[in-house]
JSON list of C-alpha atoms in Angstrom, two decimals:
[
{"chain": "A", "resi": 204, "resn": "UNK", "atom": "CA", "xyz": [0.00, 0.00, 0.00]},
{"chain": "A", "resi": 205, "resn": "UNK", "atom": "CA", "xyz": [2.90, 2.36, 0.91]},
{"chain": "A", "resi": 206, "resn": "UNK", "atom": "CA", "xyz": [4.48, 1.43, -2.52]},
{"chain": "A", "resi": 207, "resn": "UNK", "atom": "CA", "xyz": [1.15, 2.22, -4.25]},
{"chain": "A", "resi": 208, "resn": "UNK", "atom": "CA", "xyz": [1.21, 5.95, -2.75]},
{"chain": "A", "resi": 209, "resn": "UNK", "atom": "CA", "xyz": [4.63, 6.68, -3.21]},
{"chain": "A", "resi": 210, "resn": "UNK", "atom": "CA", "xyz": [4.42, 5.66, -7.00]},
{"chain": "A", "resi": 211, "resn": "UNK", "atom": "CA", "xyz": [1.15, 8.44, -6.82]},
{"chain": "A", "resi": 212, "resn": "UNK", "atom": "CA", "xyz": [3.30, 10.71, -5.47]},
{"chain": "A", "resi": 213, "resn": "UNK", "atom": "CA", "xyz": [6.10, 10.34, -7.97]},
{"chain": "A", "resi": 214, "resn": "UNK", "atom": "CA", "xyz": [4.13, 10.34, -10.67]},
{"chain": "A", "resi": 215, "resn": "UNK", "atom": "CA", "xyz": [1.97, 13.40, -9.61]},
{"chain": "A", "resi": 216, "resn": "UNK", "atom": "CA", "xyz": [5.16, 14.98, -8.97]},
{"chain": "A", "resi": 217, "resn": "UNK", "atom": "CA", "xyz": [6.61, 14.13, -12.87]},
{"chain": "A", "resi": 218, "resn": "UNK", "atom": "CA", "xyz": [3.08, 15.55, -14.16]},
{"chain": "A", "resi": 219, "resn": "UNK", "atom": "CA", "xyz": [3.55, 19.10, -12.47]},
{"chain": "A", "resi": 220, "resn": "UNK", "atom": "CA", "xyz": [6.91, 19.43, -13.41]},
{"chain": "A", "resi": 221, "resn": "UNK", "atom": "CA", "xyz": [6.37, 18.67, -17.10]},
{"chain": "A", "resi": 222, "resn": "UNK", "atom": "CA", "xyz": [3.59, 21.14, -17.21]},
{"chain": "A", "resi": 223, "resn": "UNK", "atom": "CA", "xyz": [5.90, 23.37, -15.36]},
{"chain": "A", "resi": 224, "resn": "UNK", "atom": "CA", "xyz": [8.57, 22.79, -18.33]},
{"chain": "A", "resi": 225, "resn": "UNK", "atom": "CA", "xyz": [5.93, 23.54, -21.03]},
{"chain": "A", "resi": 226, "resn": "UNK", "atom": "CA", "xyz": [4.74, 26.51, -19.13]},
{"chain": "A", "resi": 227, "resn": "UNK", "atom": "CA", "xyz": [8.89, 28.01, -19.34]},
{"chain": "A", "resi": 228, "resn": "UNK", "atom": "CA", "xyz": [8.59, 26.69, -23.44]},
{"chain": "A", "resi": 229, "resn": "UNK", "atom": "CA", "xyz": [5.78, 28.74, -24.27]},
{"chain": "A", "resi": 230, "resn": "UNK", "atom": "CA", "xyz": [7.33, 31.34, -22.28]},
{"chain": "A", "resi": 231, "resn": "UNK", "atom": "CA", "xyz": [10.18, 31.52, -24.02]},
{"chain": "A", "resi": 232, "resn": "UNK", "atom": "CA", "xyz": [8.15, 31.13, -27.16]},
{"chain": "A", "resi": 233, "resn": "UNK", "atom": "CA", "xyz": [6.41, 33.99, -26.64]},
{"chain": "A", "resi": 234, "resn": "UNK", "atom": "CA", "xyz": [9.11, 36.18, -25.70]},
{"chain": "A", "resi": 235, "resn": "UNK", "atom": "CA", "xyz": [10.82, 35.28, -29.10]},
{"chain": "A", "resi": 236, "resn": "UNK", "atom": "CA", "xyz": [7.87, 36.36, -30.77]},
{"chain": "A", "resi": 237, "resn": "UNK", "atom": "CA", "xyz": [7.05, 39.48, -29.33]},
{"chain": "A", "resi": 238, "resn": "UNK", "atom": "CA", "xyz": [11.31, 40.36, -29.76]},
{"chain": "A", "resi": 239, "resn": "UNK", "atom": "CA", "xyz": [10.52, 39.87, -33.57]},
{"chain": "A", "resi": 240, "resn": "UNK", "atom": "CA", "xyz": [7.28, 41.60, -33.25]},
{"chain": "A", "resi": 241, "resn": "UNK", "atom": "CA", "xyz": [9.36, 44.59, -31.98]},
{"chain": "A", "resi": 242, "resn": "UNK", "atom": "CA", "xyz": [11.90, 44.23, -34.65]},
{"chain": "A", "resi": 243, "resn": "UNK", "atom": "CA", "xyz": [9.63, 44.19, -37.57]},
{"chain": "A", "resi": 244, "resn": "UNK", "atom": "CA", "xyz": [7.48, 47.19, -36.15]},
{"chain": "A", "resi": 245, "resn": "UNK", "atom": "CA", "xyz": [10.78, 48.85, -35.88]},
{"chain": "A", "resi": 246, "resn": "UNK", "atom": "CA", "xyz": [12.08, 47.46, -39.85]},
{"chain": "A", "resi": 247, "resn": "UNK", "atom": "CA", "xyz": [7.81, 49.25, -40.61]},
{"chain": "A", "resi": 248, "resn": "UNK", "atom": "CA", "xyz": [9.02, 52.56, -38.94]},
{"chain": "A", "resi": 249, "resn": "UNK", "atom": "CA", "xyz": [12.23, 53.08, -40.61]},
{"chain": "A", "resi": 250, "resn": "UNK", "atom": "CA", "xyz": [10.82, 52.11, -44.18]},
{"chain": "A", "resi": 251, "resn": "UNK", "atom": "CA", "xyz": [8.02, 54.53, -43.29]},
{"chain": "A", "resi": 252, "resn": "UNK", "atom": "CA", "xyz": [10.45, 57.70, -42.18]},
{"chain": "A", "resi": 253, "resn": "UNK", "atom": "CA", "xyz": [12.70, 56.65, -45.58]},
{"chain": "A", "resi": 254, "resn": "UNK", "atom": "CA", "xyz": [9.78, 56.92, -47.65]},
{"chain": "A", "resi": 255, "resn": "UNK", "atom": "CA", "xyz": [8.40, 60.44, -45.76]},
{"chain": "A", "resi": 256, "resn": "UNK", "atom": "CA", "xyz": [12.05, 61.56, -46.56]},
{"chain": "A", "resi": 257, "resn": "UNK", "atom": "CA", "xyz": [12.11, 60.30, -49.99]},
{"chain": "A", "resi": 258, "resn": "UNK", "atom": "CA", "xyz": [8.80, 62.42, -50.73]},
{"chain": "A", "resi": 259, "resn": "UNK", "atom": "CA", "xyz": [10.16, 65.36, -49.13]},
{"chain": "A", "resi": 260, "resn": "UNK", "atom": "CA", "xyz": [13.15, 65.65, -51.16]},
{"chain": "A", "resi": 261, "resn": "UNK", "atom": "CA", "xyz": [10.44, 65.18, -54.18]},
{"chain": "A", "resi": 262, "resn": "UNK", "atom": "CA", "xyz": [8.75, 67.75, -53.00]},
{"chain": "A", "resi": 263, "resn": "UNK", "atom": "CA", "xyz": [11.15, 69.91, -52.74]},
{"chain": "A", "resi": 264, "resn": "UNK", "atom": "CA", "xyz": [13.06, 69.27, -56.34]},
{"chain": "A", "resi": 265, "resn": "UNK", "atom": "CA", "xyz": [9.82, 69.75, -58.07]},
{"chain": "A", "resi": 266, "resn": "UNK", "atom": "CA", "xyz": [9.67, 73.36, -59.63]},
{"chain": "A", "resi": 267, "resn": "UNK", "atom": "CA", "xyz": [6.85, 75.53, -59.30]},
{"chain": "A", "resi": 268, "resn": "UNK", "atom": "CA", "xyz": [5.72, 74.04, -56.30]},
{"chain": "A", "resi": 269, "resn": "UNK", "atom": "CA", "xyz": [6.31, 75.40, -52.11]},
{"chain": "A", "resi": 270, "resn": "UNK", "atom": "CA", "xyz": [7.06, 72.84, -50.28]},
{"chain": "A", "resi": 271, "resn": "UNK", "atom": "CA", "xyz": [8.05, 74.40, -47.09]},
{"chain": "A", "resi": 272, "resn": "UNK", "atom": "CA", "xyz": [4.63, 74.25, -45.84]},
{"chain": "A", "resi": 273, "resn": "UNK", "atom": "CA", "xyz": [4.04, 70.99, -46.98]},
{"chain": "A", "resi": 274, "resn": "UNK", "atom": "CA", "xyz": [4.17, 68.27, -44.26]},
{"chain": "A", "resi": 275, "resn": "UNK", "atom": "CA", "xyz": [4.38, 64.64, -45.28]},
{"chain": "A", "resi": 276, "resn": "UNK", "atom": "CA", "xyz": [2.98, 61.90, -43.65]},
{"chain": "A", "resi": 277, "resn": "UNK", "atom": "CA", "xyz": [4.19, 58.08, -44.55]},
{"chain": "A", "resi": 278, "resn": "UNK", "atom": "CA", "xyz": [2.39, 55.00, -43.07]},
{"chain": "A", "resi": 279, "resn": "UNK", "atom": "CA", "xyz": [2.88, 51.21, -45.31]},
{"chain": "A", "resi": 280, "resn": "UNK", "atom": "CA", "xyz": [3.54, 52.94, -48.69]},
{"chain": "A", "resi": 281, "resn": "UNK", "atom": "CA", "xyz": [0.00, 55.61, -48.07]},
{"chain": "A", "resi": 282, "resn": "UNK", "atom": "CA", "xyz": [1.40, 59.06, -48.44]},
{"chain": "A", "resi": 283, "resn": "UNK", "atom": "CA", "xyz": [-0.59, 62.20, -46.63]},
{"chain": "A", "resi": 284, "resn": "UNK", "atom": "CA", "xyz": [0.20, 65.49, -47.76]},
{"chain": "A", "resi": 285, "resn": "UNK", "atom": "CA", "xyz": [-1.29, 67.98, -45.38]},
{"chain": "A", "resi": 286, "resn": "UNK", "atom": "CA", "xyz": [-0.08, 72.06, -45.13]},
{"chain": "A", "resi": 287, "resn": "UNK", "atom": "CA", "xyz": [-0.78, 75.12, -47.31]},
{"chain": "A", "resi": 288, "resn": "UNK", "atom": "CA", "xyz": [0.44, 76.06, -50.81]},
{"chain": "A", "resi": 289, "resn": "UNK", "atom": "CA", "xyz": [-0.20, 79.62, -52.25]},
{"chain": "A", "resi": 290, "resn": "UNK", "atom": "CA", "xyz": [-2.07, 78.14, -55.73]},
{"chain": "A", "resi": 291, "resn": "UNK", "atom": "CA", "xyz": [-4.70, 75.64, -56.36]},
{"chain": "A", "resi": 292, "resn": "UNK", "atom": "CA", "xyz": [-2.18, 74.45, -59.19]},
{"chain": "A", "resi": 293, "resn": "UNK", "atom": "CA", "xyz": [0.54, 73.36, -56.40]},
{"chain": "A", "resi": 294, "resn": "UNK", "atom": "CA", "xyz": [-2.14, 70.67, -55.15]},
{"chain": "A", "resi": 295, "resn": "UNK", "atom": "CA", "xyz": [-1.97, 68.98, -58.18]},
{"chain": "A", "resi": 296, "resn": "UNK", "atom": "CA", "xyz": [1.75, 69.59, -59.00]},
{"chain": "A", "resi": 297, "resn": "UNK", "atom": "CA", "xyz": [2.38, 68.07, -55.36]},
{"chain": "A", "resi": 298, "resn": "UNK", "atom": "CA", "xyz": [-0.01, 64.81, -55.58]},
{"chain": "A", "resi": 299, "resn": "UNK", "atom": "CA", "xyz": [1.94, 64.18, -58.66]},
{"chain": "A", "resi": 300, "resn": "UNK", "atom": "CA", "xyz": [5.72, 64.74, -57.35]},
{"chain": "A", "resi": 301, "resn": "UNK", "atom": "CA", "xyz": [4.31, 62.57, -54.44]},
{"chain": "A", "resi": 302, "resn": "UNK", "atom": "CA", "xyz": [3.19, 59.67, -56.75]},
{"chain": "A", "resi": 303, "resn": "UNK", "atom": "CA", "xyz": [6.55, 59.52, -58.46]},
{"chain": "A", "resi": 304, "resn": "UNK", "atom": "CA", "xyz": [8.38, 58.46, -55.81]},
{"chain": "A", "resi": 305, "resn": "UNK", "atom": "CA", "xyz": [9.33, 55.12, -55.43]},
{"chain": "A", "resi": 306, "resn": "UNK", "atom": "CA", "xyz": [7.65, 52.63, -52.71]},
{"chain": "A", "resi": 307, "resn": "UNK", "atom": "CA", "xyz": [4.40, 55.30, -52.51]},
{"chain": "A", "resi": 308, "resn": "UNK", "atom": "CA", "xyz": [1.24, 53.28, -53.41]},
{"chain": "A", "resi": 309, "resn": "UNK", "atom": "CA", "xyz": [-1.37, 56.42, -52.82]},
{"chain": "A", "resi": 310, "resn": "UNK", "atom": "CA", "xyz": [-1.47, 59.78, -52.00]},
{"chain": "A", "resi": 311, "resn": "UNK", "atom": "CA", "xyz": [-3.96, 61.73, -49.81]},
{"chain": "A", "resi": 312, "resn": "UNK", "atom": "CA", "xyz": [-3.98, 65.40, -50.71]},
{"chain": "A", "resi": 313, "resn": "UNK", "atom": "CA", "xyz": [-5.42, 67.45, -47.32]},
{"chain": "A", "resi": 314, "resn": "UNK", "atom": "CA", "xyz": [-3.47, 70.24, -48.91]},
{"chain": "A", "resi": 315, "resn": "UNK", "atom": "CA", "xyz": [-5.32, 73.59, -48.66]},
{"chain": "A", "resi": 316, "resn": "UNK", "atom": "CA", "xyz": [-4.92, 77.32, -50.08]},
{"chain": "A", "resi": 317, "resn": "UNK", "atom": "CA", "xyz": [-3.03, 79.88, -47.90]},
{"chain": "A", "resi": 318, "resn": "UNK", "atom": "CA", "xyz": [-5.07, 82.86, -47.46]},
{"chain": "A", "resi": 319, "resn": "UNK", "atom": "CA", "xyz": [-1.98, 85.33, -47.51]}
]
């Protein structure tokens, strides 16, 4: 009978400390995830600040158009233009030096006229 609960004991003892072992595996599992989680929302920013830059200097090559009021905004390849320009022509001149740039896959114009 003694041999009968010791052998319960053991073997109730093996059960928790495999579940304990799984527990520390998806642990670890999870923390290896959420590191490349972090590094790929980190790969997402940098492509996104290269492509605002990118769009920028556009911007700002393209003749006939202000672009020091313009303020670019750069989320997954969506471009936002938002600021003033002096001339309903610059809206269009912009959307276009916007979609030229490499890695843009749409442009939202919020551009409006300055009043001065």
């Amino acid at each position: 009978m003694k041999q009968n609960r010791v052998t319960r004991l053991v073997g109730g003892v093996l059960i928790v400390l495999a579940s304990l072992d799984v527990h520390a595996q998806s642990s670890a599992a999870a923390q290896a995830s959420g590191q490349s989680y972090a590094s790929d929302a980190k790969a997402v920013k940098a492509a996104d600040r290269a492509l605002q830059k990118n769009v920028i200097r556009a911007l700002s090559k393209t003749k006939g158009l202000r672009a020091a009021t313009i303020t670019v905004r750069a989320h997954g390849g969506v471009v936002t233009l938002e600021g003033t320009v002096p001339e309903q022509s610059q809206v269009g001149l912009a959307t276009r030096a916007a979609e030229g740039v490499e890695g843009v896959t749409s442009v939202t114009n919020a551009l409006t006229l300055s009043t001065l």
